[in-house]
Short mmCIF file of C-alpha atoms in Angstrom, two decimals:
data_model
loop_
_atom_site.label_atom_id
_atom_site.label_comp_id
_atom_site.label_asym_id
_atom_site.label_seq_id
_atom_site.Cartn_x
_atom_site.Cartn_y
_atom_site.Cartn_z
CA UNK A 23 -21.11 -36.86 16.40
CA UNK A 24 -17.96 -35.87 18.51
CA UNK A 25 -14.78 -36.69 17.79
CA UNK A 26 -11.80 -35.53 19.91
CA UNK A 27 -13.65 -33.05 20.87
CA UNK A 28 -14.24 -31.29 17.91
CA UNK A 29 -18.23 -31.15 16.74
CA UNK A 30 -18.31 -32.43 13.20
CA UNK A 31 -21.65 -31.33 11.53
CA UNK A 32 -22.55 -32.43 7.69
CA UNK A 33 -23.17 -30.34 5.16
CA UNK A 34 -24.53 -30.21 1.81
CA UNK A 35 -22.23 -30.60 -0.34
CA UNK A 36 -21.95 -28.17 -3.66
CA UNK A 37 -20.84 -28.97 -7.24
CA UNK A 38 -17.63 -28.75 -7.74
CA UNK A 39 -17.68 -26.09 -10.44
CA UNK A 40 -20.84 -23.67 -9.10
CA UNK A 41 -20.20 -20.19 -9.74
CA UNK A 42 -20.20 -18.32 -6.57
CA UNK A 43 -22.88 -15.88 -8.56
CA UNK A 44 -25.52 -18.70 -8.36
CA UNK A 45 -25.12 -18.30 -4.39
CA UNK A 46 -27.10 -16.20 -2.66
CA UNK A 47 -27.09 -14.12 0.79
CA UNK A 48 -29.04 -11.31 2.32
CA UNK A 49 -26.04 -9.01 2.75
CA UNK A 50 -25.36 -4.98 4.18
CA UNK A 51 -23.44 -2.52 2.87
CA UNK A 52 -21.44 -1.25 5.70
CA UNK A 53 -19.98 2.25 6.18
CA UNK A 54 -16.57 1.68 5.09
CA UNK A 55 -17.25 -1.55 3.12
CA UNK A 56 -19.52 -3.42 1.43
CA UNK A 57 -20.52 -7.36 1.93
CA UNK A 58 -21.63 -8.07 5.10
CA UNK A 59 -23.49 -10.15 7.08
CA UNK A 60 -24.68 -7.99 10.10
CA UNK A 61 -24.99 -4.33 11.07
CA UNK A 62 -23.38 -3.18 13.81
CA UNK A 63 -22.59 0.59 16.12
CA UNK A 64 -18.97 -0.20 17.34
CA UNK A 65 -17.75 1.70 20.17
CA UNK A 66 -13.73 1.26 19.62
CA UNK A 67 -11.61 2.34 22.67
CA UNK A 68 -8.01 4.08 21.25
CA UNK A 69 -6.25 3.36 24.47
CA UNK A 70 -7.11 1.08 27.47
CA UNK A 71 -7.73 4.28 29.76
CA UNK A 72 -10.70 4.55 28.04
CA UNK A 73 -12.18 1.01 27.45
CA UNK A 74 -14.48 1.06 30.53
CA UNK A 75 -16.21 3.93 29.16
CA UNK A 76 -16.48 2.67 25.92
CA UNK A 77 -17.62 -0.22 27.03
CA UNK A 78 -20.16 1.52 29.89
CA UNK A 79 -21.74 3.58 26.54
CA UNK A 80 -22.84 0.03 24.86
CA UNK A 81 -23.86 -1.37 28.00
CA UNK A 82 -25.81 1.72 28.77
CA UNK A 83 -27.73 2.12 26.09
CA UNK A 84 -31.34 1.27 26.55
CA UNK A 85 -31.78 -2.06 24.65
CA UNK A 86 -35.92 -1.82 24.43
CA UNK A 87 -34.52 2.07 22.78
CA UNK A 88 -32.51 -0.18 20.67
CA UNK A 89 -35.45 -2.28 19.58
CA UNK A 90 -37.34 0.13 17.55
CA UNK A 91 -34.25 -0.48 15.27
CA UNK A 92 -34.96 -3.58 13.42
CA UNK A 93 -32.35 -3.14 11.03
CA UNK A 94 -29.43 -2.91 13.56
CA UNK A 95 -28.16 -5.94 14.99
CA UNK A 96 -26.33 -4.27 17.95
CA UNK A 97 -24.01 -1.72 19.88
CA UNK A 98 -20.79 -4.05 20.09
CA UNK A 99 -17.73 -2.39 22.50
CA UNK A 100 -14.35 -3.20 21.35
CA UNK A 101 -11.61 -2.84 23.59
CA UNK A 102 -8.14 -3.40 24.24
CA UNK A 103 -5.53 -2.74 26.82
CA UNK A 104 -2.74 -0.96 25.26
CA UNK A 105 -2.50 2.83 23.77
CA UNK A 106 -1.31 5.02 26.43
CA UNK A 107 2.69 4.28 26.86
CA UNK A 108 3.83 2.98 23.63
CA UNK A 109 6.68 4.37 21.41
CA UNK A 110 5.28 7.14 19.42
CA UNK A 111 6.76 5.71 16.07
CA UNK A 112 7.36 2.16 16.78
CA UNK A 113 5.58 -1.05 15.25
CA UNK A 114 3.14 -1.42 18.17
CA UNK A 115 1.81 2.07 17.71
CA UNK A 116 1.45 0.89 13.84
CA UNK A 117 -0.17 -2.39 14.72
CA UNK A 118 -2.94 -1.16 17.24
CA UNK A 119 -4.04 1.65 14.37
CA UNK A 120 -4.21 -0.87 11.78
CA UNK A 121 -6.43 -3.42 14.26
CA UNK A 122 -8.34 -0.13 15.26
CA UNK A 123 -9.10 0.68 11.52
CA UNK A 124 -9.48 -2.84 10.33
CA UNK A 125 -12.75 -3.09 13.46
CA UNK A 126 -13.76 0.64 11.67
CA UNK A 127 -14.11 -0.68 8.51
CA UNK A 128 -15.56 -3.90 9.05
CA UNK A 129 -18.08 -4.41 6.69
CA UNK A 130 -20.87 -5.80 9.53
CA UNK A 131 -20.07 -1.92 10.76
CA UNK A 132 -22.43 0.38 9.68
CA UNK A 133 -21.74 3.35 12.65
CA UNK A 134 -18.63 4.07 14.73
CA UNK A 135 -18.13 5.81 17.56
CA UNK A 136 -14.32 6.22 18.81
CA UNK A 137 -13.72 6.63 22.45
CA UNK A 138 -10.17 8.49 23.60
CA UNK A 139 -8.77 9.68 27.10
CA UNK A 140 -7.40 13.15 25.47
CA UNK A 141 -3.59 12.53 26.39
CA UNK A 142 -2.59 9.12 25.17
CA UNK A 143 0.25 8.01 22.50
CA UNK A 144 -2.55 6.75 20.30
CA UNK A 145 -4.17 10.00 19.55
CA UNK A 146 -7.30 10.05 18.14
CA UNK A 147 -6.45 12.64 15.36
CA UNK A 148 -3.03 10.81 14.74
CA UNK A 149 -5.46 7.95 13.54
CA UNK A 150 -8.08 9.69 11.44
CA UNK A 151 -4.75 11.47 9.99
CA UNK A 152 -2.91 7.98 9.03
CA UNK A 153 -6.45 6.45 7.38
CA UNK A 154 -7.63 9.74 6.28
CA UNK A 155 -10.85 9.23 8.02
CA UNK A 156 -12.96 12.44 8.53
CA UNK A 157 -15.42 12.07 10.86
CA UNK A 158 -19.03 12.58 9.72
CA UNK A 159 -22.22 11.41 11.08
CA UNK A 160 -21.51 7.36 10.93
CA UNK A 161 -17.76 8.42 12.65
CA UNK A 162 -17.83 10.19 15.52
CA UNK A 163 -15.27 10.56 18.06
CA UNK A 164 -15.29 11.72 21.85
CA UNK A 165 -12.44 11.93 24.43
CA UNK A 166 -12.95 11.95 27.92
CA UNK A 167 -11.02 15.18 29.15
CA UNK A 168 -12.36 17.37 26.72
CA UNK A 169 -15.95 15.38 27.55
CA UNK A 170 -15.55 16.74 31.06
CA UNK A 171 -14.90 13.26 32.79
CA UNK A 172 -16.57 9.95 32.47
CA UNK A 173 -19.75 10.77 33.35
CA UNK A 174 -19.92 13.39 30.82
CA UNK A 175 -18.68 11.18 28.33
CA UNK A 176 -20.97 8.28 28.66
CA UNK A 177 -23.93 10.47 28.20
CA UNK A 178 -22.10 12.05 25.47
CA UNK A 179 -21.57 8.61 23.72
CA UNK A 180 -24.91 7.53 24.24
CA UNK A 181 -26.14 10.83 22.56
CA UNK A 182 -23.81 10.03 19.87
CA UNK A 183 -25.44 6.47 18.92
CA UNK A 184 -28.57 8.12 19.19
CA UNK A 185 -28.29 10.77 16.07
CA UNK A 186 -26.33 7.23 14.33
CA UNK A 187 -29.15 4.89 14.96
CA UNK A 188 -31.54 6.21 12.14
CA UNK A 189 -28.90 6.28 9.84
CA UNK A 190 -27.79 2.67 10.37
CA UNK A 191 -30.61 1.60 10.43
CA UNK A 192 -31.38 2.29 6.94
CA UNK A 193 -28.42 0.50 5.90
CA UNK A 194 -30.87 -2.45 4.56
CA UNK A 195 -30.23 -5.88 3.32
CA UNK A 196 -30.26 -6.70 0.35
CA UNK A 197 -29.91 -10.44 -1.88
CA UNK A 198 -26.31 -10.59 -3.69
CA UNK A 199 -23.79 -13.16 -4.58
CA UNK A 200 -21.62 -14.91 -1.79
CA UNK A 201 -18.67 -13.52 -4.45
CA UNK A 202 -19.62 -10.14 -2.54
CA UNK A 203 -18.98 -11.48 1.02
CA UNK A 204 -15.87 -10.33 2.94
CA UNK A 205 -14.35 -13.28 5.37
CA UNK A 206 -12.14 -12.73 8.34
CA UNK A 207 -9.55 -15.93 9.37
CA UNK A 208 -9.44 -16.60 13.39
CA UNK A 209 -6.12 -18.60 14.20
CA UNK A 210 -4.61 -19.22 17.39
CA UNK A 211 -1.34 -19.74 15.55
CA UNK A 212 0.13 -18.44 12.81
CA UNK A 213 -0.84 -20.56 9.83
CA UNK A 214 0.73 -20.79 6.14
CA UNK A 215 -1.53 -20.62 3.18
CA UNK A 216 -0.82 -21.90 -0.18
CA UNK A 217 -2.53 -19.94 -2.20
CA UNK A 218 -5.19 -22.92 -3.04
CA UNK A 219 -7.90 -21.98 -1.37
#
């Protein structure tokens, strides 16, 4: 039924007091946290002067290649358009690292790959310094200049979710309590919560 154009659907609903425990879902353990639903590469961008190539590396990579991976869901790009001219120390700086690390350690994310230019405000190692990430074979990094170009680096970031893609892909699902799942909130506008949720 549609009302006001908003798609009501019904669902079950559960007793009032059932433990979460009793609740199960196939879930992944992701590579910087546990409880999720999916299992993802994400090619992150740390400025905008590199989101076309990060984006060009998932859109390159050969899907059939990607088929033989039945555990992995997907090579997801995620991009942004900021990075390059923003005050070294200043909130925005702050913000964008936090978003950038919050993507990283999604718990659908079992592989990363982190695409730079080479010269922007939002320095690759300024990041893995502030989160103390070190980057090992499910975090790799690649920027552009030191690549040799984009060209260079798209191949390079294709090789790079190559040696991943075994890895992930033995990330496998397993049954465990929706207690264990990890929820994200989308609002367009800031919302207040009461704490009774």
């Amino acid at each position: 039924m549609i009302l006001n154009q908003i798609l009501w659907i019904a669902v079950p609903i559960l007793p009032p007091n059932l433990p979460l425990k009793c609740v199960t879902l196939w879930v992944i353990n992701g590579l910087l946290a546990g409880g999720g639903t999916r299992n993802y590469l994400a090619v992150l961008s740390s400025v905008n002067c590199s989101a076309t190539v990060a984006q060009m590396i998932a859109q390159r990579f050969l899907q059939d290649e990607l088929a033989n991976y039945s555990n992995v869901d997907g090579i997801v790009p995620f991009v942004h358009g900021t990075g390059c001219g923003l005050d070294s120390s200043g909130n925005g700086l702050e913000i964008l690292q936090r978003v950038l690390w919050g993507y990283a350690r999604n718990p659908n994310i079992g592989g990363v790959l982190l695409v730079g230019l080479g010269c922007e405000v939002n320095q690759i190692s300024f990041l893995l310094e502030a989160y103390d990430i070190t980057p090992g074979p499910l975090f790799k990094t690649i920027t552009i200049q030191k690549s040799g170009g984009t060209r260079k680096s798209i191949d390079q970031g294709i090789q790079c979710l190559r040696e991943m893609l075994p890895q992930v892909n033995a990330i496998e699902r397993r049954p465990a309590p929706v207690s264990e799942i990890k929820l994200g909130l989308h609002a367009a506008a800031p919302i207040r919560i009461n704490g009774n949720i």
